[in-house]
XYZ file of C-alpha atoms in Angstrom:
115
model
C 89.226 68.820 -36.458
C 89.618 72.107 -34.578
C 92.506 74.508 -35.040
C 95.216 74.322 -32.319
C 95.228 77.204 -29.853
C 98.770 78.263 -28.858
C 99.037 79.157 -25.171
C 101.558 80.832 -22.895
C 102.018 79.211 -19.485
C 103.354 81.479 -16.707
C 104.600 80.015 -13.424
C 102.995 81.679 -10.411
C 106.078 81.048 -8.284
C 108.881 82.092 -10.654
C 107.238 84.079 -13.452
C 108.951 81.816 -15.986
C 107.009 81.470 -19.227
C 106.617 78.617 -21.695
C 104.872 78.798 -25.055
C 103.028 75.730 -26.269
C 101.767 75.391 -29.834
C 98.470 73.972 -28.599
C 96.531 73.074 -25.485
C 97.250 69.423 -26.256
C 100.991 70.132 -26.400
C 100.770 71.819 -22.977
C 99.164 68.635 -21.691
C 101.614 66.266 -23.415
C 104.903 68.133 -22.902
C 104.063 70.194 -19.827
C 102.140 67.517 -17.941
C 99.060 69.721 -17.505
C 95.410 68.772 -17.855
C 94.184 69.787 -21.320
C 90.742 70.470 -19.859
C 92.039 72.889 -17.232
C 94.503 74.583 -19.594
C 91.565 75.201 -21.935
C 89.462 76.589 -19.092
C 92.294 78.954 -18.111
C 92.767 80.081 -21.717
C 89.038 80.830 -21.926
C 89.091 82.749 -18.636
C 86.857 80.283 -16.782
C 89.477 79.594 -14.104
C 92.520 81.665 -13.084
C 95.201 78.988 -12.721
C 96.061 75.317 -12.972
C 98.943 73.449 -11.331
C 100.699 76.665 -10.308
C 100.493 78.250 -13.772
C 98.303 80.712 -15.604
C 97.505 80.097 -19.281
C 96.584 82.669 -21.908
C 96.021 82.125 -25.614
C 98.698 83.611 -27.853
C 96.392 84.689 -30.684
C 94.580 87.950 -30.133
C 96.277 88.707 -26.843
C 98.684 91.572 -26.173
C 102.307 90.550 -25.830
C 103.101 89.084 -22.450
C 105.250 91.279 -20.257
C 108.022 89.479 -18.440
C 107.778 90.009 -14.676
C 110.444 92.229 -13.152
C 112.654 90.765 -10.406
C 110.795 92.820 -7.770
C 107.387 91.650 -8.946
C 107.830 87.978 -7.967
C 108.499 88.442 -4.214
C 105.724 91.042 -3.971
C 103.303 88.630 -5.666
C 104.305 85.867 -3.243
C 103.693 88.117 -0.232
C 100.328 89.220 -1.650
C 99.386 85.553 -2.099
C 100.289 84.985 1.564
C 97.673 87.592 2.477
C 99.896 90.520 3.463
C 98.661 94.069 2.897
C 100.571 96.585 0.797
C 101.687 98.316 4.004
C 102.988 95.038 5.479
C 104.815 94.246 2.242
C 106.258 97.761 2.212
C 107.549 97.307 5.762
C 108.966 93.844 4.975
C 110.717 94.845 1.746
C 111.699 98.443 2.486
C 109.908 99.626 -0.650
C 107.535 102.583 -0.691
C 103.816 101.819 -0.390
C 103.170 103.243 -3.884
C 105.932 101.079 -5.369
C 104.508 97.939 -3.780
C 101.045 98.824 -5.065
C 102.392 99.395 -8.601
C 104.211 96.066 -8.736
C 101.276 94.224 -7.158
C 98.882 95.581 -9.797
C 101.283 94.562 -12.565
C 101.689 91.090 -11.047
C 97.921 90.762 -10.777
C 97.491 91.635 -14.459
C 99.987 88.861 -15.328
C 98.059 86.375 -13.216
C 100.791 85.972 -10.604
C 98.484 86.980 -7.736
C 95.724 84.548 -6.876
C 94.258 86.318 -3.848
C 92.291 89.541 -3.577
C 94.629 92.506 -3.217
C 94.393 94.474 0.012
C 95.557 98.050 0.454
């Protein structure tokens, strides 16, 4: 019998996080596919069912997304450029770029970032 791998699930739409004690628990309690959760945790795929999954063990602590990060991630996922997001939100281009890079590192952005 293999050792359970705890995982952290992060919603792409809200940034909300859930910790599951194992991939099987994520499947049972969270309603996810154990196969796809495992593939996300191993880095084979980026997301499953609107969530990213990272293993708890051996990973740096997960940073909670800031309130500004979520709308910027959504606009990036819609294909807007940093300049377009800057114009839409009233934030400086550099600020948008900073939050977009942070959101990307958390797995909240599923599209290729465009300057």
